mmCIF file with all atom_site columns, C-alpha atoms and ligand atoms in Angstrom:
data_model
loop_
_atom_site.group_PDB
_atom_site.id
_atom_site.type_symbol
_atom_site.label_atom_id
_atom_site.label_alt_id
_atom_site.label_comp_id
_atom_site.label_asym_id
_atom_site.label_entity_id
_atom_site.label_seq_id
_atom_site.pdbx_PDB_ins_code
_atom_site.Cartn_x
_atom_site.Cartn_y
_atom_site.Cartn_z
_atom_site.occupancy
_atom_site.B_iso_or_equiv
_atom_site.pdbx_formal_charge
_atom_site.auth_seq_id
_atom_site.auth_comp_id
_atom_site.auth_asym_id
_atom_site.auth_atom_id
_atom_site.pdbx_PDB_model_num
ATOM   1   C  CA  . MET Q 1 1   ? 97.744  93.726  196.421 1.00 47.00 ? 19  MET Q CA  1
ATOM   2   C  CA  . ASN Q 1 2   ? 95.949  96.611  196.848 1.00 63.00 ? 20  ASN Q CA  1
ATOM   3   C  CA  . LYS Q 1 3   ? 92.404  97.113  195.098 1.00 89.00 ? 21  LYS Q CA  1
ATOM   4   C  CA  . THR Q 1 4   ? 92.179  99.240  192.144 1.00 96.00 ? 22  THR Q CA  1
ATOM   5   C  CA  . ILE Q 1 5   ? 90.874  103.069 193.014 1.00 98.00 ? 23  ILE Q CA  1
ATOM   6   C  CA  . ILE Q 1 6   ? 87.326  103.958 191.281 1.00 98.00 ? 24  ILE Q CA  1
ATOM   7   C  CA  . SER Q 1 7   ? 86.861  107.620 190.936 1.00 98.00 ? 25  SER Q CA  1
ATOM   8   C  CA  . PRO Q 1 8   ? 83.227  107.460 189.035 1.00 98.00 ? 26  PRO Q CA  1
ATOM   9   C  CA  . SER Q 1 9   ? 83.009  110.876 186.994 1.00 98.00 ? 27  SER Q CA  1
ATOM   10  C  CA  . LEU Q 1 10  ? 80.061  113.204 187.566 1.00 98.00 ? 28  LEU Q CA  1
ATOM   11  C  CA  . LEU Q 1 11  ? 79.917  114.476 184.106 1.00 98.00 ? 29  LEU Q CA  1
ATOM   12  C  CA  . SER Q 1 12  ? 77.390  111.494 183.859 1.00 98.00 ? 30  SER Q CA  1
ATOM   13  C  CA  . GLY Q 1 13  ? 75.388  112.199 186.418 1.00 98.00 ? 31  GLY Q CA  1
ATOM   14  C  CA  . ASP Q 1 14  ? 72.379  113.867 186.629 1.00 98.00 ? 32  ASP Q CA  1
ATOM   15  C  CA  . PHE Q 1 15  ? 73.088  117.810 186.683 1.00 98.00 ? 33  PHE Q CA  1
ATOM   16  C  CA  . GLY Q 1 16  ? 69.779  118.451 187.947 1.00 98.00 ? 34  GLY Q CA  1
ATOM   17  C  CA  . ASN Q 1 17  ? 70.371  116.124 191.067 1.00 98.00 ? 35  ASN Q CA  1
ATOM   18  C  CA  . LEU Q 1 18  ? 74.112  116.123 191.881 1.00 98.00 ? 36  LEU Q CA  1
ATOM   19  C  CA  . GLN Q 1 19  ? 72.810  115.472 195.577 1.00 98.00 ? 37  GLN Q CA  1
ATOM   20  C  CA  . ALA Q 1 20  ? 71.802  112.016 194.854 1.00 98.00 ? 38  ALA Q CA  1
ATOM   21  C  CA  . ASP Q 1 21  ? 74.405  110.975 192.947 1.00 98.00 ? 39  ASP Q CA  1
ATOM   22  C  CA  . CYS Q 1 22  ? 77.429  112.314 195.366 1.00 98.00 ? 40  CYS Q CA  1
ATOM   23  C  CA  . GLN Q 1 23  ? 75.215  109.790 198.236 1.00 98.00 ? 41  GLN Q CA  1
ATOM   24  C  CA  . LYS Q 1 24  ? 75.326  107.417 195.582 1.00 98.00 ? 42  LYS Q CA  1
ATOM   25  C  CA  . ILE Q 1 25  ? 78.998  107.686 195.351 1.00 98.00 ? 43  ILE Q CA  1
ATOM   26  C  CA  . ASN Q 1 26  ? 79.106  107.935 199.361 1.00 98.00 ? 44  ASN Q CA  1
ATOM   27  C  CA  . LYS Q 1 27  ? 77.500  104.524 199.602 1.00 98.00 ? 45  LYS Q CA  1
ATOM   28  C  CA  . SER Q 1 28  ? 79.186  102.867 196.972 1.00 98.00 ? 46  SER Q CA  1
ATOM   29  C  CA  . ASN Q 1 29  ? 82.875  100.917 197.852 1.00 98.00 ? 47  ASN Q CA  1
ATOM   30  C  CA  . ALA Q 1 30  ? 83.712  104.092 195.477 1.00 98.00 ? 48  ALA Q CA  1
ATOM   31  C  CA  . ASP Q 1 31  ? 86.867  105.979 196.032 1.00 98.00 ? 49  ASP Q CA  1
ATOM   32  C  CA  . TRP Q 1 32  ? 86.864  109.439 194.830 1.00 98.00 ? 50  TRP Q CA  1
ATOM   33  C  CA  . PHE Q 1 33  ? 84.584  111.409 192.997 1.00 99.00 ? 51  PHE Q CA  1
ATOM   34  C  CA  . HIS Q 1 34  ? 86.039  112.573 189.567 1.00 99.00 ? 52  HIS Q CA  1
ATOM   35  C  CA  . LEU Q 1 35  ? 85.109  115.842 188.454 1.00 99.00 ? 53  LEU Q CA  1
ATOM   36  C  CA  . ASP Q 1 36  ? 85.453  117.146 184.837 1.00 99.00 ? 54  ASP Q CA  1
ATOM   37  C  CA  . ILE Q 1 37  ? 86.166  120.529 184.350 1.00 99.00 ? 55  ILE Q CA  1
ATOM   38  C  CA  . MET Q 1 38  ? 85.513  121.979 180.664 1.00 98.00 ? 56  MET Q CA  1
ATOM   39  C  CA  . ASP Q 1 39  ? 85.942  125.239 179.155 1.00 98.00 ? 57  ASP Q CA  1
ATOM   40  C  CA  . GLY Q 1 40  ? 85.052  125.557 175.899 1.00 98.00 ? 58  GLY Q CA  1
ATOM   41  C  CA  . VAL Q 1 41  ? 88.436  126.192 174.727 1.00 98.00 ? 59  VAL Q CA  1
ATOM   42  C  CA  . PHE Q 1 42  ? 91.213  123.422 175.147 1.00 98.00 ? 60  PHE Q CA  1
ATOM   43  C  CA  . VAL Q 1 43  ? 87.746  121.007 175.138 1.00 98.00 ? 61  VAL Q CA  1
ATOM   44  C  CA  . PRO Q 1 44  ? 85.093  121.311 172.192 1.00 98.00 ? 62  PRO Q CA  1
ATOM   45  C  CA  . ASN Q 1 45  ? 82.487  121.191 175.959 1.00 98.00 ? 63  ASN Q CA  1
ATOM   46  C  CA  . ILE Q 1 46  ? 81.706  122.819 178.279 1.00 98.00 ? 64  ILE Q CA  1
ATOM   47  C  CA  . SER Q 1 47  ? 80.812  121.391 181.410 1.00 98.00 ? 65  SER Q CA  1
ATOM   48  C  CA  . PHE Q 1 48  ? 80.382  123.393 185.280 1.00 98.00 ? 66  PHE Q CA  1
ATOM   49  C  CA  . GLY Q 1 49  ? 82.913  125.335 187.142 1.00 98.00 ? 67  GLY Q CA  1
ATOM   50  C  CA  . LEU Q 1 50  ? 83.848  126.750 190.778 1.00 98.00 ? 68  LEU Q CA  1
ATOM   51  C  CA  . PRO Q 1 51  ? 81.293  127.006 192.355 1.00 98.00 ? 69  PRO Q CA  1
ATOM   52  C  CA  . VAL Q 1 52  ? 79.144  122.988 190.839 1.00 98.00 ? 70  VAL Q CA  1
ATOM   53  C  CA  . VAL Q 1 53  ? 83.005  121.702 193.226 1.00 98.00 ? 71  VAL Q CA  1
ATOM   54  C  CA  . SER Q 1 54  ? 82.062  123.910 196.272 1.00 98.00 ? 72  SER Q CA  1
ATOM   55  C  CA  . ALA Q 1 55  ? 78.127  122.742 196.057 1.00 98.00 ? 73  ALA Q CA  1
ATOM   56  C  CA  . ILE Q 1 56  ? 79.615  118.948 195.611 1.00 98.00 ? 74  ILE Q CA  1
ATOM   57  C  CA  . LYS Q 1 57  ? 82.184  119.185 198.029 1.00 98.00 ? 75  LYS Q CA  1
ATOM   58  C  CA  . LYS Q 1 58  ? 79.246  120.025 201.095 1.00 98.00 ? 76  LYS Q CA  1
ATOM   59  C  CA  . HIS Q 1 59  ? 77.837  116.310 200.204 1.00 98.00 ? 77  HIS Q CA  1
ATOM   60  C  CA  . ALA Q 1 60  ? 81.214  114.156 199.212 1.00 98.00 ? 78  ALA Q CA  1
ATOM   61  C  CA  . GLU Q 1 61  ? 82.006  112.164 201.874 1.00 98.00 ? 79  GLU Q CA  1
ATOM   62  C  CA  . LYS Q 1 62  ? 85.640  111.283 200.140 1.00 98.00 ? 80  LYS Q CA  1
ATOM   63  C  CA  . PRO Q 1 63  ? 88.256  112.606 198.085 1.00 98.00 ? 81  PRO Q CA  1
ATOM   64  C  CA  . LEU Q 1 64  ? 87.543  115.429 195.117 1.00 99.00 ? 82  LEU Q CA  1
ATOM   65  C  CA  . ASP Q 1 65  ? 89.699  114.334 191.812 1.00 99.00 ? 83  ASP Q CA  1
ATOM   66  C  CA  . VAL Q 1 66  ? 89.086  116.819 189.917 1.00 99.00 ? 84  VAL Q CA  1
ATOM   67  C  CA  . HIS Q 1 67  ? 90.706  116.982 186.208 1.00 99.00 ? 85  HIS Q CA  1
ATOM   68  C  CA  . LEU Q 1 68  ? 91.092  120.353 184.680 1.00 99.00 ? 86  LEU Q CA  1
ATOM   69  C  CA  . MET Q 1 69  ? 90.179  120.777 180.754 1.00 99.00 ? 87  MET Q CA  1
ATOM   70  C  CA  . ILE Q 1 70  ? 90.718  124.295 180.783 1.00 98.00 ? 88  ILE Q CA  1
ATOM   71  C  CA  . VAL Q 1 71  ? 94.063  126.439 179.152 1.00 98.00 ? 89  VAL Q CA  1
ATOM   72  C  CA  . GLU Q 1 72  ? 96.062  128.937 181.572 1.00 98.00 ? 90  GLU Q CA  1
ATOM   73  C  CA  . PRO Q 1 73  ? 94.830  126.303 184.436 1.00 98.00 ? 91  PRO Q CA  1
ATOM   74  C  CA  . ASP Q 1 74  ? 97.297  128.068 186.926 1.00 98.00 ? 92  ASP Q CA  1
ATOM   75  C  CA  . ARG Q 1 75  ? 94.864  130.989 187.215 1.00 98.00 ? 93  ARG Q CA  1
ATOM   76  C  CA  . TYR Q 1 76  ? 92.480  128.794 188.737 1.00 98.00 ? 94  TYR Q CA  1
ATOM   77  C  CA  . VAL Q 1 77  ? 94.687  126.532 191.356 1.00 99.00 ? 95  VAL Q CA  1
ATOM   78  C  CA  . GLU Q 1 78  ? 93.494  128.631 194.110 1.00 98.00 ? 96  GLU Q CA  1
ATOM   79  C  CA  . GLY Q 1 79  ? 90.193  128.935 193.218 1.00 99.00 ? 97  GLY Q CA  1
ATOM   80  C  CA  . PHE Q 1 80  ? 89.801  124.875 193.092 1.00 99.00 ? 98  PHE Q CA  1
ATOM   81  C  CA  . LYS Q 1 81  ? 91.762  124.540 196.266 1.00 99.00 ? 99  LYS Q CA  1
ATOM   82  C  CA  . LYS Q 1 82  ? 89.035  126.756 198.117 1.00 98.00 ? 100 LYS Q CA  1
ATOM   83  C  CA  . ALA Q 1 83  ? 86.409  124.736 196.506 1.00 99.00 ? 101 ALA Q CA  1
ATOM   84  C  CA  . GLY Q 1 84  ? 87.148  121.981 197.969 1.00 99.00 ? 102 GLY Q CA  1
ATOM   85  C  CA  . ALA Q 1 85  ? 89.861  120.149 195.329 1.00 99.00 ? 103 ALA Q CA  1
ATOM   86  C  CA  . ASP Q 1 86  ? 92.521  117.345 196.808 1.00 99.00 ? 104 ASP Q CA  1
ATOM   87  C  CA  . TYR Q 1 87  ? 93.933  116.353 193.354 1.00 99.00 ? 105 TYR Q CA  1
ATOM   88  C  CA  . LEU Q 1 88  ? 94.145  118.797 190.954 1.00 99.00 ? 106 LEU Q CA  1
ATOM   89  C  CA  . THR Q 1 89  ? 95.220  117.207 187.158 1.00 99.00 ? 107 THR Q CA  1
ATOM   90  C  CA  . VAL Q 1 90  ? 96.229  119.774 184.915 1.00 99.00 ? 108 VAL Q CA  1
ATOM   91  C  CA  . HIS Q 1 91  ? 96.587  118.760 180.959 1.00 99.00 ? 109 HIS Q CA  1
ATOM   92  C  CA  . TYR Q 1 92  ? 100.349 118.421 179.445 1.00 98.00 ? 110 TYR Q CA  1
ATOM   93  C  CA  . GLU Q 1 93  ? 98.708  120.116 176.788 1.00 98.00 ? 111 GLU Q CA  1
ATOM   94  C  CA  . ALA Q 1 94  ? 97.568  123.779 178.289 1.00 98.00 ? 112 ALA Q CA  1
ATOM   95  C  CA  . CYS Q 1 95  ? 100.946 124.087 180.577 1.00 98.00 ? 113 CYS Q CA  1
ATOM   96  C  CA  . THR Q 1 96  ? 104.013 125.970 179.400 1.00 98.00 ? 114 THR Q CA  1
ATOM   97  C  CA  . HIS Q 1 97  ? 105.462 126.114 182.427 1.00 98.00 ? 115 HIS Q CA  1
ATOM   98  C  CA  . LEU Q 1 98  ? 104.051 122.705 183.798 1.00 98.00 ? 116 LEU Q CA  1
ATOM   99  C  CA  . HIS Q 1 99  ? 106.792 122.646 186.715 1.00 98.00 ? 117 HIS Q CA  1
ATOM   100 C  CA  . ARG Q 1 100 ? 105.747 125.834 187.659 1.00 98.00 ? 118 ARG Q CA  1
ATOM   101 C  CA  . THR Q 1 101 ? 102.301 124.728 187.813 1.00 98.00 ? 119 THR Q CA  1
ATOM   102 C  CA  . LEU Q 1 102 ? 102.916 121.566 189.284 1.00 99.00 ? 120 LEU Q CA  1
ATOM   103 C  CA  . GLN Q 1 103 ? 104.750 123.390 192.324 1.00 98.00 ? 121 GLN Q CA  1
ATOM   104 C  CA  . LEU Q 1 104 ? 101.466 126.264 192.488 1.00 99.00 ? 122 LEU Q CA  1
ATOM   105 C  CA  . ILE Q 1 105 ? 99.126  123.017 193.157 1.00 99.00 ? 123 ILE Q CA  1
ATOM   106 C  CA  . LYS Q 1 106 ? 101.527 121.201 195.647 1.00 98.00 ? 124 LYS Q CA  1
ATOM   107 C  CA  . SER Q 1 107 ? 101.894 124.510 197.609 1.00 99.00 ? 125 SER Q CA  1
ATOM   108 C  CA  . PHE Q 1 108 ? 98.313  124.593 198.340 1.00 98.00 ? 126 PHE Q CA  1
ATOM   109 C  CA  . GLY Q 1 109 ? 98.718  121.419 199.763 1.00 98.00 ? 127 GLY Q CA  1
ATOM   110 C  CA  . MET Q 1 110 ? 97.089  119.472 197.012 1.00 99.00 ? 128 MET Q CA  1
ATOM   111 C  CA  . LYS Q 1 111 ? 98.164  116.378 194.758 1.00 99.00 ? 129 LYS Q CA  1
ATOM   112 C  CA  . ALA Q 1 112 ? 99.702  117.015 191.636 1.00 99.00 ? 130 ALA Q CA  1
ATOM   113 C  CA  . GLY Q 1 113 ? 98.251  115.361 188.331 1.00 99.00 ? 131 GLY Q CA  1
ATOM   114 C  CA  . VAL Q 1 114 ? 99.559  115.795 185.084 1.00 99.00 ? 132 VAL Q CA  1
ATOM   115 C  CA  . SER Q 1 115 ? 97.001  114.142 182.497 1.00 99.00 ? 133 SER Q CA  1
ATOM   116 C  CA  . LEU Q 1 116 ? 97.665  113.392 178.529 1.00 99.00 ? 134 LEU Q CA  1
ATOM   117 C  CA  . ASN Q 1 117 ? 96.100  113.324 175.823 1.00 98.00 ? 135 ASN Q CA  1
ATOM   118 C  CA  . PRO Q 1 118 ? 95.613  109.969 173.362 1.00 98.00 ? 136 PRO Q CA  1
ATOM   119 C  CA  . HIS Q 1 119 ? 98.694  111.627 171.105 1.00 98.00 ? 137 HIS Q CA  1
ATOM   120 C  CA  . THR Q 1 120 ? 100.872 112.957 173.567 1.00 98.00 ? 138 THR Q CA  1
ATOM   121 C  CA  . PRO Q 1 121 ? 103.929 110.691 174.556 1.00 98.00 ? 139 PRO Q CA  1
ATOM   122 C  CA  . ILE Q 1 122 ? 104.793 108.953 177.914 1.00 98.00 ? 140 ILE Q CA  1
ATOM   123 C  CA  . SER Q 1 123 ? 108.802 109.959 177.102 1.00 98.00 ? 141 SER Q CA  1
ATOM   124 C  CA  . LEU Q 1 124 ? 107.431 113.587 177.552 1.00 98.00 ? 142 LEU Q CA  1
ATOM   125 C  CA  . LEU Q 1 125 ? 107.372 112.865 181.205 1.00 98.00 ? 143 LEU Q CA  1
ATOM   126 C  CA  . GLU Q 1 126 ? 110.626 111.529 181.383 1.00 98.00 ? 144 GLU Q CA  1
ATOM   127 C  CA  . ASP Q 1 127 ? 112.550 114.546 183.416 1.00 98.00 ? 145 ASP Q CA  1
ATOM   128 C  CA  . ILE Q 1 128 ? 109.637 115.511 185.407 1.00 98.00 ? 146 ILE Q CA  1
ATOM   129 C  CA  . ILE Q 1 129 ? 107.679 112.143 186.807 1.00 98.00 ? 147 ILE Q CA  1
ATOM   130 C  CA  . VAL Q 1 130 ? 109.226 112.926 190.002 1.00 98.00 ? 148 VAL Q CA  1
ATOM   131 C  CA  . ASP Q 1 131 ? 106.906 115.980 190.468 1.00 98.00 ? 149 ASP Q CA  1
ATOM   132 C  CA  . ILE Q 1 132 ? 103.813 113.820 190.056 1.00 99.00 ? 150 ILE Q CA  1
ATOM   133 C  CA  . ASP Q 1 133 ? 101.292 112.601 192.034 1.00 98.00 ? 151 ASP Q CA  1
ATOM   134 C  CA  . LEU Q 1 134 ? 99.085  110.974 189.813 1.00 99.00 ? 152 LEU Q CA  1
ATOM   135 C  CA  . VAL Q 1 135 ? 99.159  110.645 185.749 1.00 99.00 ? 153 VAL Q CA  1
ATOM   136 C  CA  . LEU Q 1 136 ? 95.615  110.784 184.342 1.00 99.00 ? 154 LEU Q CA  1
ATOM   137 C  CA  . LEU Q 1 137 ? 95.936  108.858 180.828 1.00 99.00 ? 155 LEU Q CA  1
ATOM   138 C  CA  . MET Q 1 138 ? 93.430  109.830 178.311 1.00 99.00 ? 156 MET Q CA  1
ATOM   139 C  CA  . SER Q 1 139 ? 91.959  106.411 176.756 1.00 98.00 ? 157 SER Q CA  1
ATOM   140 C  CA  . VAL Q 1 140 ? 89.517  108.928 174.629 1.00 98.00 ? 158 VAL Q CA  1
ATOM   141 C  CA  . ASN Q 1 141 ? 89.979  112.299 173.373 1.00 98.00 ? 159 ASN Q CA  1
ATOM   142 C  CA  . PRO Q 1 142 ? 88.750  114.554 176.380 1.00 98.00 ? 160 PRO Q CA  1
ATOM   143 C  CA  . GLY Q 1 143 ? 85.227  116.771 175.781 1.00 98.00 ? 161 GLY Q CA  1
ATOM   144 C  CA  . PHE Q 1 144 ? 83.032  114.088 175.735 1.00 98.00 ? 162 PHE Q CA  1
ATOM   145 C  CA  . GLY Q 1 145 ? 81.758  110.800 178.319 1.00 98.00 ? 163 GLY Q CA  1
ATOM   146 C  CA  . GLY Q 1 146 ? 80.870  108.319 176.254 1.00 97.00 ? 164 GLY Q CA  1
ATOM   147 C  CA  . GLN Q 1 147 ? 83.273  107.419 173.808 1.00 98.00 ? 165 GLN Q CA  1
ATOM   148 C  CA  . LYS Q 1 148 ? 84.756  104.615 172.567 1.00 98.00 ? 166 LYS Q CA  1
ATOM   149 C  CA  . PHE Q 1 149 ? 87.886  103.688 174.266 1.00 98.00 ? 167 PHE Q CA  1
ATOM   150 C  CA  . ILE Q 1 150 ? 91.214  103.581 172.676 1.00 98.00 ? 168 ILE Q CA  1
ATOM   151 C  CA  . LYS Q 1 151 ? 93.183  100.511 172.554 1.00 98.00 ? 169 LYS Q CA  1
ATOM   152 C  CA  . GLU Q 1 152 ? 97.123  101.868 172.434 1.00 98.00 ? 170 GLU Q CA  1
ATOM   153 C  CA  . THR Q 1 153 ? 95.988  103.047 175.868 1.00 98.00 ? 171 THR Q CA  1
ATOM   154 C  CA  . TYR Q 1 154 ? 97.186  99.686  176.764 1.00 98.00 ? 172 TYR Q CA  1
ATOM   155 C  CA  . ASP Q 1 155 ? 101.187 100.223 175.422 1.00 98.00 ? 173 ASP Q CA  1
ATOM   156 C  CA  . LYS Q 1 156 ? 101.284 103.925 177.491 1.00 98.00 ? 174 LYS Q CA  1
ATOM   157 C  CA  . ILE Q 1 157 ? 100.220 102.477 180.618 1.00 98.00 ? 175 ILE Q CA  1
ATOM   158 C  CA  . LYS Q 1 158 ? 103.292 99.392  180.560 1.00 98.00 ? 176 LYS Q CA  1
ATOM   159 C  CA  . LYS Q 1 159 ? 105.258 102.505 178.881 1.00 98.00 ? 177 LYS Q CA  1
ATOM   160 C  CA  . LEU Q 1 160 ? 104.500 104.797 182.432 1.00 98.00 ? 178 LEU Q CA  1
ATOM   161 C  CA  . LYS Q 1 161 ? 104.823 101.703 184.518 1.00 98.00 ? 179 LYS Q CA  1
ATOM   162 C  CA  . LYS Q 1 162 ? 108.370 101.056 183.291 1.00 98.00 ? 180 LYS Q CA  1
ATOM   163 C  CA  . LEU Q 1 163 ? 109.095 105.129 183.769 1.00 98.00 ? 181 LEU Q CA  1
ATOM   164 C  CA  . ILE Q 1 164 ? 107.899 105.504 187.339 1.00 98.00 ? 182 ILE Q CA  1
ATOM   165 C  CA  . THR Q 1 165 ? 109.551 101.980 188.179 1.00 98.00 ? 183 THR Q CA  1
ATOM   166 C  CA  . GLU Q 1 166 ? 113.007 103.226 187.045 1.00 98.00 ? 184 GLU Q CA  1
ATOM   167 C  CA  . LYS Q 1 167 ? 112.787 106.289 188.559 1.00 98.00 ? 185 LYS Q CA  1
ATOM   168 C  CA  . ASN Q 1 168 ? 111.440 105.093 191.746 1.00 98.00 ? 186 ASN Q CA  1
ATOM   169 C  CA  . THR Q 1 169 ? 108.084 107.194 192.645 1.00 98.00 ? 187 THR Q CA  1
ATOM   170 C  CA  . ASN Q 1 170 ? 105.190 106.672 193.794 1.00 98.00 ? 188 ASN Q CA  1
ATOM   171 C  CA  . THR Q 1 171 ? 103.266 108.541 191.109 1.00 98.00 ? 189 THR Q CA  1
ATOM   172 C  CA  . ILE Q 1 172 ? 99.121  106.738 190.751 1.00 98.00 ? 190 ILE Q CA  1
ATOM   173 C  CA  . ILE Q 1 173 ? 98.627  105.988 186.937 1.00 98.00 ? 191 ILE Q CA  1
ATOM   174 C  CA  . GLU Q 1 174 ? 94.945  106.778 186.312 1.00 99.00 ? 192 GLU Q CA  1
ATOM   175 C  CA  . ILE Q 1 175 ? 93.539  106.023 182.842 1.00 98.00 ? 193 ILE Q CA  1
ATOM   176 C  CA  . ASP Q 1 176 ? 90.002  108.128 181.667 1.00 99.00 ? 194 ASP Q CA  1
ATOM   177 C  CA  . GLY Q 1 177 ? 87.361  107.222 179.197 1.00 98.00 ? 195 GLY Q CA  1
ATOM   178 C  CA  . GLY Q 1 178 ? 85.765  104.642 177.915 1.00 98.00 ? 196 GLY Q CA  1
ATOM   179 C  CA  . VAL Q 1 179 ? 86.156  102.233 180.925 1.00 98.00 ? 197 VAL Q CA  1
ATOM   180 C  CA  . ASN Q 1 180 ? 83.989  99.875  181.069 1.00 98.00 ? 198 ASN Q CA  1
ATOM   181 C  CA  . ASP Q 1 181 ? 83.616  96.104  182.954 1.00 97.00 ? 199 ASP Q CA  1
ATOM   182 C  CA  . LYS Q 1 182 ? 85.303  94.457  179.811 1.00 97.00 ? 200 LYS Q CA  1
ATOM   183 C  CA  . ASN Q 1 183 ? 88.665  96.083  179.818 1.00 98.00 ? 201 ASN Q CA  1
ATOM   184 C  CA  . ALA Q 1 184 ? 89.215  97.294  183.598 1.00 98.00 ? 202 ALA Q CA  1
ATOM   185 C  CA  . LYS Q 1 185 ? 91.136  93.865  184.371 1.00 97.00 ? 203 LYS Q CA  1
ATOM   186 C  CA  . LYS Q 1 186 ? 93.335  94.564  180.976 1.00 98.00 ? 204 LYS Q CA  1
ATOM   187 C  CA  . LEU Q 1 187 ? 94.126  97.831  182.123 1.00 98.00 ? 205 LEU Q CA  1
ATOM   188 C  CA  . THR Q 1 188 ? 94.852  96.959  185.906 1.00 98.00 ? 206 THR Q CA  1
ATOM   189 C  CA  . GLU Q 1 189 ? 96.885  93.972  184.373 1.00 97.00 ? 207 GLU Q CA  1
ATOM   190 C  CA  . ALA Q 1 190 ? 98.765  96.612  182.513 1.00 98.00 ? 208 ALA Q CA  1
ATOM   191 C  CA  . GLY Q 1 191 ? 100.032 98.905  185.445 1.00 98.00 ? 209 GLY Q CA  1
ATOM   192 C  CA  . ALA Q 1 192 ? 96.484  101.096 185.923 1.00 98.00 ? 210 ALA Q CA  1
ATOM   193 C  CA  . ASP Q 1 193 ? 96.128  101.940 189.940 1.00 98.00 ? 211 ASP Q CA  1
ATOM   194 C  CA  . ALA Q 1 194 ? 92.919  103.609 189.435 1.00 98.00 ? 212 ALA Q CA  1
ATOM   195 C  CA  . LEU Q 1 195 ? 90.056  103.920 187.122 1.00 98.00 ? 213 LEU Q CA  1
ATOM   196 C  CA  . VAL Q 1 196 ? 87.590  106.495 186.491 1.00 98.00 ? 214 VAL Q CA  1
ATOM   197 C  CA  . ALA Q 1 197 ? 84.105  105.450 184.536 1.00 98.00 ? 215 ALA Q CA  1
ATOM   198 C  CA  . GLY Q 1 198 ? 80.946  108.205 183.473 1.00 98.00 ? 216 GLY Q CA  1
ATOM   199 C  CA  . ASN Q 1 199 ? 78.960  106.070 181.151 1.00 98.00 ? 217 ASN Q CA  1
ATOM   200 C  CA  . TYR Q 1 200 ? 80.022  102.629 182.636 1.00 98.00 ? 218 TYR Q CA  1
ATOM   201 C  CA  . ILE Q 1 201 ? 78.842  103.115 186.450 1.00 98.00 ? 219 ILE Q CA  1
ATOM   202 C  CA  . PHE Q 1 202 ? 75.979  105.534 185.945 1.00 98.00 ? 220 PHE Q CA  1
ATOM   203 C  CA  . LYS Q 1 203 ? 74.032  103.686 183.549 1.00 98.00 ? 221 LYS Q CA  1
ATOM   204 C  CA  . HIS Q 1 204 ? 74.686  100.554 184.835 1.00 98.00 ? 222 HIS Q CA  1
ATOM   205 C  CA  . GLU Q 1 205 ? 70.832  99.547  186.191 1.00 98.00 ? 223 GLU Q CA  1
ATOM   206 C  CA  . ASN Q 1 206 ? 72.519  98.986  189.813 1.00 98.00 ? 224 ASN Q CA  1
ATOM   207 C  CA  . PHE Q 1 207 ? 74.933  101.534 191.078 1.00 98.00 ? 225 PHE Q CA  1
ATOM   208 C  CA  . ASN Q 1 208 ? 76.898  99.385  193.270 1.00 98.00 ? 226 ASN Q CA  1
ATOM   209 C  CA  . GLU Q 1 209 ? 77.169  95.906  191.033 1.00 98.00 ? 227 GLU Q CA  1
ATOM   210 C  CA  . ALA Q 1 210 ? 78.920  98.669  188.324 1.00 98.00 ? 228 ALA Q CA  1
ATOM   211 C  CA  . VAL Q 1 211 ? 81.404  100.094 190.968 1.00 98.00 ? 229 VAL Q CA  1
ATOM   212 C  CA  . ASN Q 1 212 ? 82.403  96.614  192.166 1.00 97.00 ? 230 ASN Q CA  1
ATOM   213 C  CA  . SER Q 1 213 ? 83.002  95.027  189.023 1.00 97.00 ? 231 SER Q CA  1
ATOM   214 C  CA  . LEU Q 1 214 ? 85.429  97.832  188.196 1.00 97.00 ? 232 LEU Q CA  1
ATOM   215 C  CA  . LYS Q 1 215 ? 86.844  97.503  191.623 1.00 94.00 ? 233 LYS Q CA  1
ATOM   216 C  CA  . SER Q 1 216 ? 87.665  93.681  191.818 1.00 86.00 ? 234 SER Q CA  1
ATOM   217 C  CA  . SER Q 1 217 ? 89.399  94.346  188.498 1.00 74.00 ? 235 SER Q CA  1
ATOM   218 C  CA  . VAL Q 1 218 ? 93.077  93.749  189.718 1.00 66.00 ? 236 VAL Q CA  1
HETATM 219 C  C1  . DX5 P 2 .   ? 85.875  112.890 178.917 1.00 51.21 ? 4   DX5 P C1  1
HETATM 220 C  C2  . DX5 P 2 .   ? 85.927  112.571 181.110 1.00 51.21 ? 4   DX5 P C2  1
HETATM 221 C  C3  . DX5 P 2 .   ? 86.178  111.557 181.230 1.00 51.21 ? 4   DX5 P C3  1
HETATM 222 C  C4  . DX5 P 2 .   ? 84.304  111.345 180.918 1.00 51.21 ? 4   DX5 P C4  1
HETATM 223 C  C5  . DX5 P 2 .   ? 84.295  109.416 181.063 1.00 51.21 ? 4   DX5 P C5  1
HETATM 224 O  O1  . DX5 P 2 .   ? 86.828  114.500 178.612 1.00 51.21 ? 4   DX5 P O1  1
HETATM 225 O  O2  . DX5 P 2 .   ? 87.308  112.904 181.287 1.00 51.21 ? 4   DX5 P O2  1
HETATM 226 O  O3  . DX5 P 2 .   ? 85.979  111.814 182.681 1.00 51.21 ? 4   DX5 P O3  1
HETATM 227 O  O4  . DX5 P 2 .   ? 83.523  111.825 182.205 1.00 51.21 ? 4   DX5 P O4  1
HETATM 228 O  O5  . DX5 P 2 .   ? 83.272  109.664 180.230 1.00 51.21 ? 4   DX5 P O5  1
HETATM 229 P  P1  . DX5 P 2 .   ? 82.792  107.697 180.490 1.00 51.21 ? 4   DX5 P P1  1
HETATM 230 O  O6  . DX5 P 2 .   ? 83.848  106.475 180.872 1.00 51.21 ? 4   DX5 P O6  1
HETATM 231 O  O7  . DX5 P 2 .   ? 81.834  107.668 179.908 1.00 51.21 ? 4   DX5 P O7  1
HETATM 232 O  O8  . DX5 P 2 .   ? 84.295  107.241 179.258 1.00 51.21 ? 4   DX5 P O8  1
HETATM 233 ZN ZN1 . ZN  P 3 .   ? 88.250  113.009 182.960 1.00 51.21 ? 5   ZN  P ZN1 1
#
């Protein structure tokens, strides 16, 4: 069985010294860099934008997993490609023409992801799952790090896994919000392939140990 993909979220890093945090991720067994882009409209918080993603790209030795929590994401797809995104994930709730948005992301050679808020049902993906490389299930309401994990996520993972199996796609299931060493195993058992973690990894006294504890949770 493949090991879980671990994507540390730099939202919980030190914005005054992101280069040091990039090196921590590079040197660890983590797989991706999770970058949370918030516009203060789709979510009640503003994080960072394109220039910061470009700066991180210079130091990152692993793929950039970019999570857009913004309205009208089509306007910025090309910009995020230029800034260095490898996976570009948009929110279902922010896309009126989701099919078009996914094709646009793929036309730039990026992997296309769709994120669902906690209240958004898996069934809404039935007719689009074949076009999605990654589904990012929010296990907290998006906008902030350090929130409490929502337990209904386990059932959503199982439903999504069933849909992916039925449609015979290679879609990656990624979980974002409140992930830690206590729930990681249950998440991967339910069908998660990738785990995002911000606070758990960055507030841990030993960065590598924190990554490894999630990584071995298969
Ligand atoms: C929340 C972000 C998450 C966040 C996770 O809107 O999408 O990626 O950084 O942080 P933790 O792991 O602390 O819940
Ligand atoms: Zn995120």
